């Protein structure tokens, strides 16, 4: 396909070595719970993958529970930890913001950074043991949260701390101990692995109740025959991500070049979260006067795939809760451009050409749309 892919935060292409590892497993038979040789081979492959995934986040393999993805890992953490009082940042992914948990939303500042003082004040209001959940990097803006500071505040108040590291894993270096997280979620398809597999990593001693019960796989925390090929792909992707983090860090140069040029073309553009530390691959930018859906469709026609707000919920035309939580204007005019391991410098030139021409047709002049006095 000629279409340029600039939506790596939605999902990033499966790396060739991952596809090869998955194909190899699919060519063989074996249930990891079977005691015969076929079963033992499948078990060994799953346990090797567990080590690779654990290594990516500095955990012990015994702390890794494989799930069907980041969504299920988040649900297992939030619902399985047994805490009735839940505090989550206002910019979390929808899989954390599930309504029935009745979570209190920790506000963020204009750059999307967590208001630590608000978290502290809220925790002081009650002695009921809480769970605090704060993502490491935001999927829409790439903004990196002060997770270890938030975890320290949570722990000072006897709360458990969960971190959704789905967007951060494979893009920036971190480890469970430094983050001080009790629970951490990650997902394979954001780092070059297959979709439909993820993991919850838990600190020893953190008690969880399973959401999916049955045969007792995954130490009883997630029943169901393991997604062996997916898990093997996840392991390979984690190994490659660990080796290739410098390449992802280098994407910042392309992202910054894109933003600098857009700023020249349209000085009124808002880059959400640009005043905060961000993932190196993400830009969330406005074209004033042109709504997000129109931009996404126009860029699609011009041969470029980007998303409006959160691609996890794309298809739904509604303002992004993340951008709205950051305040100010522009939420309805924002698109997300996210680069990845297969991006080329050339992609950025093509994006700038298409963005510039759309701006000339539809956006130019709207920035000063307020009538003259
Ligand atoms: N958390 C964040 C921050 C995400 O960006 C996503 C997906 O976009 C998820 C969780 C859900 O992960 P999955 O797609 O593996 O269910």
XYZ file of C-alpha atoms and ligand atoms in Angstrom:
389
model
C 0.000 0.000 0.000
C 1.245 3.485 -0.862
C -0.606 5.093 2.014
C 1.760 6.554 4.618
C 1.152 5.265 8.140
C 1.466 7.893 10.881
C -0.761 6.306 13.528
C 1.681 4.162 15.497
C 0.042 4.943 18.843
C -3.097 3.194 17.581
C -1.054 0.171 16.589
C 2.398 -0.194 15.106
C 3.232 -2.694 12.341
C 4.264 -6.168 13.444
C 8.036 -6.418 13.062
C 9.187 -9.025 10.515
C 11.106 -11.084 13.102
C 7.965 -11.150 15.260
C 5.821 -12.363 12.353
C 8.394 -15.074 11.707
C 8.380 -16.214 15.336
C 4.562 -16.278 15.364
C 4.424 -18.257 12.096
C 6.885 -20.805 13.485
C 4.723 -21.406 16.544
C 1.543 -21.636 14.499
C 3.137 -24.397 12.462
C 3.428 -26.521 15.597
C 0.895 -28.017 17.962
C 0.903 -28.063 21.740
C -1.107 -26.837 24.712
C 1.228 -25.498 27.428
C -0.813 -27.347 30.069
C -0.227 -30.758 28.449
C 2.453 -32.913 30.022
C 3.660 -34.596 26.827
C 6.521 -33.378 24.708
C 4.360 -31.131 22.497
C 2.875 -29.496 25.561
C 6.250 -29.104 27.242
C 7.652 -27.360 24.170
C 4.739 -24.908 24.125
C 5.231 -24.295 27.866
C 8.925 -23.614 27.379
C 8.185 -21.083 24.617
C 5.620 -19.299 26.798
C 8.057 -19.148 29.713
C 10.837 -17.818 27.454
C 8.463 -15.090 26.292
C 7.583 -14.308 29.906
C 11.269 -13.693 30.575
C 11.587 -11.408 27.556
C 8.545 -9.365 28.611
C 9.757 -9.200 32.221
C 13.171 -7.980 31.068
C 11.615 -5.057 29.197
C 10.169 -3.635 32.428
C 12.831 -4.833 34.877
C 10.546 -7.385 36.543
C 10.913 -11.015 37.495
C 9.107 -13.426 35.118
C 6.998 -14.666 38.048
C 5.392 -11.208 38.187
C 4.048 -11.338 34.608
C 0.436 -12.379 33.901
C -0.444 -12.612 30.222
C -3.803 -11.128 29.234
C -5.713 -10.413 26.028
C -4.204 -6.910 25.858
C -3.790 -3.618 27.648
C -7.516 -3.239 28.235
C -7.799 -6.515 30.121
C -4.593 -5.830 32.064
C -6.049 -2.492 33.190
C -9.332 -4.129 34.153
C -7.593 -6.881 36.089
C -5.612 -4.278 38.021
C -8.516 -1.968 38.760
C -11.208 -4.527 39.449
C -9.024 -7.326 40.747
C -7.153 -5.373 43.433
C -10.224 -5.181 45.665
C -10.032 -1.462 46.438
C -13.382 0.355 46.464
C -11.899 3.826 46.408
C -10.303 4.560 43.051
C -8.496 7.712 41.921
C -7.355 7.987 38.314
C -6.017 10.820 36.195
C -8.524 12.664 34.042
C -6.543 11.753 30.915
C -6.496 7.969 31.293
C -7.398 5.591 28.487
C -11.104 4.566 28.435
C -10.135 1.118 29.734
C -9.164 2.801 33.021
C -11.982 5.323 33.021
C -14.706 2.679 33.160
C -17.761 4.275 34.672
C -18.796 1.579 37.142
C -15.647 2.044 39.193
C -16.874 5.492 40.233
C -13.323 6.797 40.111
C -12.412 10.312 41.209
C -10.596 12.143 38.418
C -7.273 13.722 39.298
C -7.027 16.956 37.278
C -4.173 17.819 34.905
C -2.631 21.188 33.996
C -2.734 22.902 30.595
C 0.087 20.671 29.351
C -1.676 17.512 30.486
C 0.528 16.898 33.536
C -0.998 15.447 36.662
C -1.791 17.879 39.510
C 0.075 16.082 42.291
C -1.243 18.444 44.975
C -4.827 17.573 44.035
C -4.045 13.861 44.360
C -2.489 14.418 47.767
C -5.417 16.547 48.990
C -7.973 13.980 47.846
C -6.139 11.085 49.484
C -6.049 13.034 52.761
C -9.854 13.255 52.779
C -10.419 9.612 53.703
C -8.761 6.620 55.352
C -10.495 4.112 53.069
C -7.706 2.173 51.317
C -7.481 3.421 47.743
C -6.078 2.479 44.378
C -4.422 5.257 42.399
C -3.959 4.761 38.656
C -1.833 7.073 36.523
C -0.598 6.310 33.024
C 3.075 6.662 32.158
C 2.540 8.227 28.709
C -0.653 9.521 27.196
C -1.871 7.917 23.983
C -3.173 11.161 22.461
C -0.521 13.703 23.415
C 2.460 11.546 24.394
C 2.740 13.527 27.655
C 4.769 11.647 30.254
C 3.389 11.765 33.775
C 5.343 12.170 37.033
C 4.542 8.563 37.882
C 7.115 7.878 40.591
C 6.070 11.081 42.419
C 2.406 10.071 42.183
C 3.274 6.561 43.408
C 5.160 7.973 46.394
C 2.137 10.090 47.356
C -0.169 7.078 46.928
C 2.050 4.865 49.075
C 2.355 7.533 51.788
C -1.413 7.275 52.124
C -1.561 3.480 52.119
C -2.890 3.326 48.553
C -1.947 0.814 45.895
C -0.517 2.271 42.708
C -1.255 1.096 39.170
C 0.430 2.443 36.051
C -0.866 1.994 32.509
C 2.425 1.858 30.622
C 0.857 0.646 27.353
C 2.071 3.618 25.294
C 5.401 4.003 27.058
C 6.621 0.404 26.862
C 9.100 0.014 24.034
C 9.263 3.780 23.449
C 11.041 5.031 26.574
C 13.156 3.306 29.200
C 11.613 2.644 32.618
C 11.378 -0.109 35.156
C 8.890 -1.250 37.722
C 11.111 -0.484 40.705
C 11.985 3.050 39.587
C 8.345 3.810 38.875
C 7.459 2.419 42.296
C 4.323 0.837 40.786
C 2.502 -2.093 42.412
C 0.773 -2.966 39.147
C 1.757 -2.162 35.572
C -0.057 -2.798 32.271
C 1.570 -3.257 28.867
C 0.389 -4.371 25.416
C 2.199 -6.131 22.554
C 0.699 -4.315 19.575
C 2.108 -0.944 20.609
C 5.674 -2.248 20.253
C 5.679 -4.320 17.085
C 3.974 -7.391 18.489
C 0.585 -8.858 17.585
C -2.770 -7.436 18.682
C -4.779 -9.184 21.365
C -2.024 -9.913 23.868
C -0.743 -7.920 26.804
C 0.399 -8.346 30.370
C -0.196 -7.167 33.887
C 2.947 -7.064 35.991
C 2.458 -7.115 39.727
C 4.741 -6.609 42.662
C 5.086 -9.664 44.889
C 2.556 -9.525 47.688
C -0.062 -7.582 45.708
C -3.188 -9.721 45.931
C -5.433 -9.901 42.877
C -8.741 -11.626 42.197
C -9.099 -13.124 38.733
C -11.718 -11.716 36.371
C -11.606 -14.710 34.007
C -11.888 -17.971 35.951
C -11.745 -21.601 34.905
C -8.734 -23.839 34.322
C -6.391 -21.803 36.521
C -3.800 -20.808 33.909
C -1.470 -17.893 34.654
C -1.224 -18.784 38.368
C -4.990 -18.700 38.570
C -5.065 -15.020 37.593
C -6.211 -15.482 34.012
C -7.828 -18.752 33.041
C -8.107 -19.941 29.466
C -5.643 -21.721 27.204
C -2.810 -19.299 26.601
C -2.616 -17.370 23.326
C 0.664 -19.142 22.654
C 1.478 -17.602 19.267
C 0.524 -14.130 20.508
C 2.625 -14.548 23.639
C 5.634 -15.714 21.622
C 5.191 -12.680 19.345
C 4.938 -10.435 22.404
C 8.161 -11.892 23.803
C 10.021 -11.308 20.551
C 8.626 -7.754 20.252
C 9.698 -6.996 23.837
C 13.200 -8.270 23.129
C 13.450 -6.133 19.972
C 11.975 -3.110 21.755
C 14.654 -3.315 24.404
C 17.341 -3.359 21.713
C 15.734 -0.670 19.562
C 14.796 2.051 22.025
C 17.489 4.392 20.694
C 15.826 4.255 17.262
C 12.515 5.336 18.767
C 14.265 8.132 20.698
C 15.633 9.366 17.355
C 12.082 9.879 16.096
C 11.987 13.071 18.174
C 14.082 14.838 15.532
C 11.463 14.136 12.846
C 8.575 15.026 15.143
C 10.272 18.302 16.124
C 10.980 19.140 12.493
C 7.306 18.537 11.680
C 6.180 20.809 14.497
C 8.670 23.550 13.646
C 7.526 23.662 10.024
C 3.820 23.621 10.958
C 4.508 26.503 13.342
C 6.043 28.463 10.448
C 3.043 27.753 8.205
C 0.451 28.424 10.910
C 1.808 30.256 13.961
C -1.532 29.869 15.805
C -1.286 26.074 15.908
C -1.602 24.493 19.347
C 0.619 21.503 20.059
C -1.034 19.774 22.981
C 1.407 18.955 25.762
C 4.415 20.489 24.016
C 5.407 22.238 27.241
C 5.736 18.896 29.037
C 8.046 15.946 28.589
C 6.572 13.806 25.802
C 7.104 10.529 23.999
C 9.542 11.131 21.131
C 7.104 9.954 18.456
C 3.886 11.854 19.171
C 2.454 15.198 18.114
C -1.105 16.312 18.784
C -1.751 19.472 16.808
C -4.623 21.714 15.798
C -5.618 23.224 12.508
C -7.795 26.059 13.695
C -11.098 26.398 11.906
C -11.056 22.819 10.565
C -12.569 20.027 12.614
C -10.571 16.897 13.370
C -12.672 14.513 11.285
C -12.381 16.713 8.205
C -8.605 16.797 8.620
C -8.349 13.041 9.087
C -10.445 12.424 5.967
C -8.601 15.005 3.857
C -5.216 13.616 4.899
C -6.475 10.088 4.235
C -7.418 11.135 0.699
C -3.958 12.675 0.348
C -2.470 9.268 1.250
C -1.684 9.740 4.938
C -3.192 7.875 7.903
C -3.417 9.887 11.115
C -6.084 9.910 13.794
C -8.412 12.344 15.498
C -8.073 12.195 19.246
C -7.860 8.667 20.545
C -7.706 6.104 17.763
C -8.740 3.429 20.236
C -12.175 4.996 20.011
C -11.997 6.271 16.454
C -15.204 5.907 14.553
C -16.885 7.695 17.438
C -17.119 11.392 16.671
C -16.816 13.030 20.054
C -14.473 15.524 21.644
C -11.451 13.997 23.302
C -11.724 13.879 27.112
C -7.933 14.112 27.239
C -7.730 17.394 25.328
C -10.759 18.795 27.138
C -9.163 18.009 30.506
C -6.182 20.128 29.415
C -8.454 23.148 28.995
C -8.193 26.009 26.552
C -9.317 25.683 22.973
C -8.573 23.476 20.009
C -9.801 20.039 21.158
C -12.222 19.800 18.241
C -9.515 20.816 15.745
C -6.803 18.395 16.842
C -5.246 15.442 15.104
C -2.655 13.025 16.396
C 0.421 12.186 14.365
C 2.414 9.298 15.789
C 5.619 7.926 14.266
C 7.152 4.504 14.757
C 9.853 2.023 13.862
C 8.839 1.895 10.179
C 8.554 5.693 9.724
C 10.862 7.431 7.264
C 11.966 11.041 7.050
C 10.220 11.243 3.759
C 6.865 10.559 5.475
C 7.222 13.829 7.328
C 7.838 15.775 4.096
C 4.729 14.231 2.561
C 2.683 15.000 5.659
C 3.859 18.628 5.640
C 2.964 18.980 1.987
C -0.557 17.584 2.539
C -1.102 19.487 5.792
C 0.124 22.737 4.223
C -2.158 22.374 1.232
C -5.188 21.574 3.419
C -4.378 24.578 5.574
C -4.143 26.809 2.513
C -7.558 25.570 1.321
C -9.461 25.455 4.597
C -7.552 26.707 7.603
C -5.662 29.768 6.485
C -7.025 33.007 7.920
C -9.379 31.261 10.390
C -6.919 31.771 13.211
C -7.763 35.455 13.292
C -11.439 34.747 12.781
C -12.520 37.117 15.580
C -14.137 40.206 14.079
C -12.142 43.413 14.190
C -13.375 45.891 16.792
N -3.913 2.043 27.562
C -3.469 2.940 26.671
C -2.735 4.146 27.159
C -3.685 2.748 25.308
O -3.238 3.643 24.439
C -4.396 1.592 24.879
C -4.692 1.383 23.451
O -4.605 2.279 22.661
C -4.821 0.676 25.848
C -4.571 0.932 27.172
C -5.548 -0.572 25.478
O -4.664 -1.559 25.015
P -5.201 -2.747 24.076
O -5.470 -2.146 22.744
O -4.065 -3.727 24.062
O -6.403 -3.307 24.731
